[in-house]
Tab-separated table of C-alpha atoms in Angstrom:
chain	number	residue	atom	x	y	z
A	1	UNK	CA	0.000	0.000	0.000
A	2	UNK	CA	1.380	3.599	-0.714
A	3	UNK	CA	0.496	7.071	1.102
A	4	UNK	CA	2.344	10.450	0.437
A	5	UNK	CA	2.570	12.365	3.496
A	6	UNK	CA	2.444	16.298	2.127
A	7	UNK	CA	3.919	18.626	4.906
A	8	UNK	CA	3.925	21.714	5.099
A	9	UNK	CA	4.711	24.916	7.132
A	10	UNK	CA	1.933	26.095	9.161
A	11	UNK	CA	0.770	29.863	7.429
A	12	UNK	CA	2.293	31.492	10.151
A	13	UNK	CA	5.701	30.766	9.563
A	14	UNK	CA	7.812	32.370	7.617
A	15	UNK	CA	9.614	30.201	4.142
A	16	UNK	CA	12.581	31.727	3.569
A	17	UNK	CA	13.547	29.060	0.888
A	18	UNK	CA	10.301	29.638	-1.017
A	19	UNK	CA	11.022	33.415	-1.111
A	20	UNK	CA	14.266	32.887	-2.324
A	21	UNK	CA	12.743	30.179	-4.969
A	22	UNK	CA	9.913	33.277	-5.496
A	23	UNK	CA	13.161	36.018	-6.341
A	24	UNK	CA	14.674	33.791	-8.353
A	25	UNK	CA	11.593	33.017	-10.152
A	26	UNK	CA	10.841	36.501	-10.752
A	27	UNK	CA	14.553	37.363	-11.788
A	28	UNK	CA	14.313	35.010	-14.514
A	29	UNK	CA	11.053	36.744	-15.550
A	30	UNK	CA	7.945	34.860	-14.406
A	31	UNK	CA	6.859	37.915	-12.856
A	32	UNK	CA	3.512	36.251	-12.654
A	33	UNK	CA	4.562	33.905	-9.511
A	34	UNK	CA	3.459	35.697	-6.145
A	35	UNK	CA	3.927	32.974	-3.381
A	36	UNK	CA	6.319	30.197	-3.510
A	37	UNK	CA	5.879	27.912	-0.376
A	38	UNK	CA	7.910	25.137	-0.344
A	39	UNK	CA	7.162	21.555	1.815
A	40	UNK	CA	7.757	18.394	1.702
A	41	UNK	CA	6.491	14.935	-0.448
A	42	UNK	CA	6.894	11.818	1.682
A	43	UNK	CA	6.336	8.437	-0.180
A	44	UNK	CA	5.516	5.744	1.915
A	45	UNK	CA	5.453	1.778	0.893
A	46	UNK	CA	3.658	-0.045	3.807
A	47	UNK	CA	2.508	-3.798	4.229
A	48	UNK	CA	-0.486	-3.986	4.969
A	49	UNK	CA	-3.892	-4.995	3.273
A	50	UNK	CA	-6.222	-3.022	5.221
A	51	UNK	CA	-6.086	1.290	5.303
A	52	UNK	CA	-8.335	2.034	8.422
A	53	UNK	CA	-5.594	-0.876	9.871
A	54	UNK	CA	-2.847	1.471	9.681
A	55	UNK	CA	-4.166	4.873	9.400
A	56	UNK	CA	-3.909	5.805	12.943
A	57	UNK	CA	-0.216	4.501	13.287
A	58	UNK	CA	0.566	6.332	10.173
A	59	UNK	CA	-1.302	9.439	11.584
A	60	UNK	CA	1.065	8.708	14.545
A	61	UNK	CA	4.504	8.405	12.326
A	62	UNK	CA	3.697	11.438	10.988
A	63	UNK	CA	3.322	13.657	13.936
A	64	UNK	CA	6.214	11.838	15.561
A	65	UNK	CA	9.030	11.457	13.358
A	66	UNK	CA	7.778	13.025	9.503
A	67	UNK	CA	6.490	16.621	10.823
A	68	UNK	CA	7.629	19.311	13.479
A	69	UNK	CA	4.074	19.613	15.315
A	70	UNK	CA	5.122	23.375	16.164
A	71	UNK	CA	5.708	24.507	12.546
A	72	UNK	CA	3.972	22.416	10.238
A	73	UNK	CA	0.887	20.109	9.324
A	74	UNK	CA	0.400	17.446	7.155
A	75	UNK	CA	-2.030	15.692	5.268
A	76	UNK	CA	-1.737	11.970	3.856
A	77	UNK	CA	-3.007	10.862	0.525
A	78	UNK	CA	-3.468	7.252	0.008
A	79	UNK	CA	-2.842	5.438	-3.463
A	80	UNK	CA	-5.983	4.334	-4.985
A	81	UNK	CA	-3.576	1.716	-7.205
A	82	UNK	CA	-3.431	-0.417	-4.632
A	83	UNK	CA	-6.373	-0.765	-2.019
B	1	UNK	CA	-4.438	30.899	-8.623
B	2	UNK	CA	-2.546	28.035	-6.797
B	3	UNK	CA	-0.580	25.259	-8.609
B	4	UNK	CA	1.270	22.512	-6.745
B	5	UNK	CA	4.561	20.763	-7.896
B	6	UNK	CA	5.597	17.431	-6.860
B	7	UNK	CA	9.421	16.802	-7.661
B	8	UNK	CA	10.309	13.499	-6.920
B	9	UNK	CA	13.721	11.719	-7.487
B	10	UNK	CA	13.959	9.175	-10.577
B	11	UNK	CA	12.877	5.787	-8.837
B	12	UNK	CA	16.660	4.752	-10.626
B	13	UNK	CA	18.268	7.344	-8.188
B	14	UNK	CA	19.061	6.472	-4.463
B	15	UNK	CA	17.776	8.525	-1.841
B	16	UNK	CA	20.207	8.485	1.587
B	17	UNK	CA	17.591	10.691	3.286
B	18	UNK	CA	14.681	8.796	2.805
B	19	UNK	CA	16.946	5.351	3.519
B	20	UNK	CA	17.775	6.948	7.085
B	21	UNK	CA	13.622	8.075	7.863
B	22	UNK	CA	12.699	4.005	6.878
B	23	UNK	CA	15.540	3.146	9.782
B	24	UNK	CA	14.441	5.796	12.609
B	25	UNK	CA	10.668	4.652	11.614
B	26	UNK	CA	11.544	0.690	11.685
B	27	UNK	CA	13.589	1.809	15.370
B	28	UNK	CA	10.481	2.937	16.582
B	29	UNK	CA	8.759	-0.117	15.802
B	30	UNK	CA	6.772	0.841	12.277
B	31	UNK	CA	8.022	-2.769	10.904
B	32	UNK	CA	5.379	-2.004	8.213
B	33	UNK	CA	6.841	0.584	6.607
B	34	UNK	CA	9.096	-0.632	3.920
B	35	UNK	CA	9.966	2.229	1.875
B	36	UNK	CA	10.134	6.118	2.013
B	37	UNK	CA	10.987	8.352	-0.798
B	38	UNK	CA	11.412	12.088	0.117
B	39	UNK	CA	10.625	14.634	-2.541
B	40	UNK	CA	9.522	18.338	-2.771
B	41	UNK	CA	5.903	19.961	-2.813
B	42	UNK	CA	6.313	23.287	-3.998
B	43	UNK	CA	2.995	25.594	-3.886
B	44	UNK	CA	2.776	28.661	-6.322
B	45	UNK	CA	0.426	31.703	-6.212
B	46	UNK	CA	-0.111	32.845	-9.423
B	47	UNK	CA	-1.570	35.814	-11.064
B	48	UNK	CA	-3.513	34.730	-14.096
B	49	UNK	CA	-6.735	33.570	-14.751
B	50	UNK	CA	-6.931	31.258	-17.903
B	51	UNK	CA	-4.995	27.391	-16.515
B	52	UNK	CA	-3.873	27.424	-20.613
B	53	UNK	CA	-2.011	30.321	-20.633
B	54	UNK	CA	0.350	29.503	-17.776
B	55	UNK	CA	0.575	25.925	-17.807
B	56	UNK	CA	3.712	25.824	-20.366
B	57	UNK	CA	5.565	28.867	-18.386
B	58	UNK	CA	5.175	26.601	-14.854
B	59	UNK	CA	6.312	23.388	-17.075
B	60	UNK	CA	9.019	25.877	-17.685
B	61	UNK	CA	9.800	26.908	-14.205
B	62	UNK	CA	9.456	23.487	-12.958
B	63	UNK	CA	11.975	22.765	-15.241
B	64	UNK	CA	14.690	25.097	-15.239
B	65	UNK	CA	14.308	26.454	-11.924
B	66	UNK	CA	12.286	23.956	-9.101
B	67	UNK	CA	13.738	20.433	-10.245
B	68	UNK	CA	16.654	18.956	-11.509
B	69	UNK	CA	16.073	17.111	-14.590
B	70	UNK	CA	19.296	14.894	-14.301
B	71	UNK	CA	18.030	13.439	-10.953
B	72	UNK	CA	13.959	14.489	-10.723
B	73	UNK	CA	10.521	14.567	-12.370
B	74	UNK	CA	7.539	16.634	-11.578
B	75	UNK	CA	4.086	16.679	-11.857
B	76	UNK	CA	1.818	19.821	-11.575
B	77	UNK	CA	-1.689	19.717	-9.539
B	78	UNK	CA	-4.243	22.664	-10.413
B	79	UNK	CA	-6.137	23.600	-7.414
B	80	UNK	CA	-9.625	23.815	-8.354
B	81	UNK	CA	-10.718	26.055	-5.748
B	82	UNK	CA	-9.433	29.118	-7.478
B	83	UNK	CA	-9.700	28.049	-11.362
Protein backbone atom coordinates (compact mmCIF):
# COMPACT_ATOMS: atom_id res chain seq x y z
CA UNK A 1 0.00 0.00 0.00
CA UNK A 2 1.38 3.60 -0.71
CA UNK A 3 0.50 7.07 1.10
CA UNK A 4 2.34 10.45 0.44
CA UNK A 5 2.57 12.37 3.50
CA UNK A 6 2.44 16.30 2.13
CA UNK A 7 3.92 18.63 4.91
CA UNK A 8 3.92 21.71 5.10
CA UNK A 9 4.71 24.92 7.13
CA UNK A 10 1.93 26.10 9.16
CA UNK A 11 0.77 29.86 7.43
CA UNK A 12 2.29 31.49 10.15
CA UNK A 13 5.70 30.77 9.56
CA UNK A 14 7.81 32.37 7.62
CA UNK A 15 9.61 30.20 4.14
CA UNK A 16 12.58 31.73 3.57
CA UNK A 17 13.55 29.06 0.89
CA UNK A 18 10.30 29.64 -1.02
CA UNK A 19 11.02 33.41 -1.11
CA UNK A 20 14.27 32.89 -2.32
CA UNK A 21 12.74 30.18 -4.97
CA UNK A 22 9.91 33.28 -5.50
CA UNK A 23 13.16 36.02 -6.34
CA UNK A 24 14.67 33.79 -8.35
CA UNK A 25 11.59 33.02 -10.15
CA UNK A 26 10.84 36.50 -10.75
CA UNK A 27 14.55 37.36 -11.79
CA UNK A 28 14.31 35.01 -14.51
CA UNK A 29 11.05 36.74 -15.55
CA UNK A 30 7.95 34.86 -14.41
CA UNK A 31 6.86 37.92 -12.86
CA UNK A 32 3.51 36.25 -12.65
CA UNK A 33 4.56 33.91 -9.51
CA UNK A 34 3.46 35.70 -6.15
CA UNK A 35 3.93 32.97 -3.38
CA UNK A 36 6.32 30.20 -3.51
CA UNK A 37 5.88 27.91 -0.38
CA UNK A 38 7.91 25.14 -0.34
CA UNK A 39 7.16 21.55 1.82
CA UNK A 40 7.76 18.39 1.70
CA UNK A 41 6.49 14.93 -0.45
CA UNK A 42 6.89 11.82 1.68
CA UNK A 43 6.34 8.44 -0.18
CA UNK A 44 5.52 5.74 1.91
CA UNK A 45 5.45 1.78 0.89
CA UNK A 46 3.66 -0.05 3.81
CA UNK A 47 2.51 -3.80 4.23
CA UNK A 48 -0.49 -3.99 4.97
CA UNK A 49 -3.89 -5.00 3.27
CA UNK A 50 -6.22 -3.02 5.22
CA UNK A 51 -6.09 1.29 5.30
CA UNK A 52 -8.34 2.03 8.42
CA UNK A 53 -5.59 -0.88 9.87
CA UNK A 54 -2.85 1.47 9.68
CA UNK A 55 -4.17 4.87 9.40
CA UNK A 56 -3.91 5.81 12.94
CA UNK A 57 -0.22 4.50 13.29
CA UNK A 58 0.57 6.33 10.17
CA UNK A 59 -1.30 9.44 11.58
CA UNK A 60 1.06 8.71 14.54
CA UNK A 61 4.50 8.41 12.33
CA UNK A 62 3.70 11.44 10.99
CA UNK A 63 3.32 13.66 13.94
CA UNK A 64 6.21 11.84 15.56
CA UNK A 65 9.03 11.46 13.36
CA UNK A 66 7.78 13.02 9.50
CA UNK A 67 6.49 16.62 10.82
CA UNK A 68 7.63 19.31 13.48
CA UNK A 69 4.07 19.61 15.32
CA UNK A 70 5.12 23.37 16.16
CA UNK A 71 5.71 24.51 12.55
CA UNK A 72 3.97 22.42 10.24
CA UNK A 73 0.89 20.11 9.32
CA UNK A 74 0.40 17.45 7.16
CA UNK A 75 -2.03 15.69 5.27
CA UNK A 76 -1.74 11.97 3.86
CA UNK A 77 -3.01 10.86 0.52
CA UNK A 78 -3.47 7.25 0.01
CA UNK A 79 -2.84 5.44 -3.46
CA UNK A 80 -5.98 4.33 -4.99
CA UNK A 81 -3.58 1.72 -7.21
CA UNK A 82 -3.43 -0.42 -4.63
CA UNK A 83 -6.37 -0.77 -2.02
CA UNK B 1 -4.44 30.90 -8.62
CA UNK B 2 -2.55 28.03 -6.80
CA UNK B 3 -0.58 25.26 -8.61
CA UNK B 4 1.27 22.51 -6.75
CA UNK B 5 4.56 20.76 -7.90
CA UNK B 6 5.60 17.43 -6.86
CA UNK B 7 9.42 16.80 -7.66
CA UNK B 8 10.31 13.50 -6.92
CA UNK B 9 13.72 11.72 -7.49
CA UNK B 10 13.96 9.18 -10.58
CA UNK B 11 12.88 5.79 -8.84
CA UNK B 12 16.66 4.75 -10.63
CA UNK B 13 18.27 7.34 -8.19
CA UNK B 14 19.06 6.47 -4.46
CA UNK B 15 17.78 8.53 -1.84
CA UNK B 16 20.21 8.49 1.59
CA UNK B 17 17.59 10.69 3.29
CA UNK B 18 14.68 8.80 2.81
CA UNK B 19 16.95 5.35 3.52
CA UNK B 20 17.78 6.95 7.08
CA UNK B 21 13.62 8.07 7.86
CA UNK B 22 12.70 4.00 6.88
CA UNK B 23 15.54 3.15 9.78
CA UNK B 24 14.44 5.80 12.61
CA UNK B 25 10.67 4.65 11.61
CA UNK B 26 11.54 0.69 11.69
CA UNK B 27 13.59 1.81 15.37
CA UNK B 28 10.48 2.94 16.58
CA UNK B 29 8.76 -0.12 15.80
CA UNK B 30 6.77 0.84 12.28
CA UNK B 31 8.02 -2.77 10.90
CA UNK B 32 5.38 -2.00 8.21
CA UNK B 33 6.84 0.58 6.61
CA UNK B 34 9.10 -0.63 3.92
CA UNK B 35 9.97 2.23 1.88
CA UNK B 36 10.13 6.12 2.01
CA UNK B 37 10.99 8.35 -0.80
CA UNK B 38 11.41 12.09 0.12
CA UNK B 39 10.62 14.63 -2.54
CA UNK B 40 9.52 18.34 -2.77
CA UNK B 41 5.90 19.96 -2.81
CA UNK B 42 6.31 23.29 -4.00
CA UNK B 43 3.00 25.59 -3.89
CA UNK B 44 2.78 28.66 -6.32
CA UNK B 45 0.43 31.70 -6.21
CA UNK B 46 -0.11 32.84 -9.42
CA UNK B 47 -1.57 35.81 -11.06
CA UNK B 48 -3.51 34.73 -14.10
CA UNK B 49 -6.74 33.57 -14.75
CA UNK B 50 -6.93 31.26 -17.90
CA UNK B 51 -5.00 27.39 -16.51
CA UNK B 52 -3.87 27.42 -20.61
CA UNK B 53 -2.01 30.32 -20.63
CA UNK B 54 0.35 29.50 -17.78
CA UNK B 55 0.58 25.93 -17.81
CA UNK B 56 3.71 25.82 -20.37
CA UNK B 57 5.57 28.87 -18.39
CA UNK B 58 5.17 26.60 -14.85
CA UNK B 59 6.31 23.39 -17.07
CA UNK B 60 9.02 25.88 -17.68
CA UNK B 61 9.80 26.91 -14.21
CA UNK B 62 9.46 23.49 -12.96
CA UNK B 63 11.98 22.76 -15.24
CA UNK B 64 14.69 25.10 -15.24
CA UNK B 65 14.31 26.45 -11.92
CA UNK B 66 12.29 23.96 -9.10
CA UNK B 67 13.74 20.43 -10.25
CA UNK B 68 16.65 18.96 -11.51
CA UNK B 69 16.07 17.11 -14.59
CA UNK B 70 19.30 14.89 -14.30
CA UNK B 71 18.03 13.44 -10.95
CA UNK B 72 13.96 14.49 -10.72
CA UNK B 73 10.52 14.57 -12.37
CA UNK B 74 7.54 16.63 -11.58
CA UNK B 75 4.09 16.68 -11.86
CA UNK B 76 1.82 19.82 -11.57
CA UNK B 77 -1.69 19.72 -9.54
CA UNK B 78 -4.24 22.66 -10.41
CA UNK B 79 -6.14 23.60 -7.41
CA UNK B 80 -9.63 23.81 -8.35
CA UNK B 81 -10.72 26.06 -5.75
CA UNK B 82 -9.43 29.12 -7.48
CA UNK B 83 -9.70 28.05 -11.36
Amino acid sequence: MKVRVYVRLKPSILDPQGRTVLRAAQQMGYSEIQQVRIGKLIELDIDASDKNEVESRVQELSRKLLSNPQMEEFDLEWSLEEN
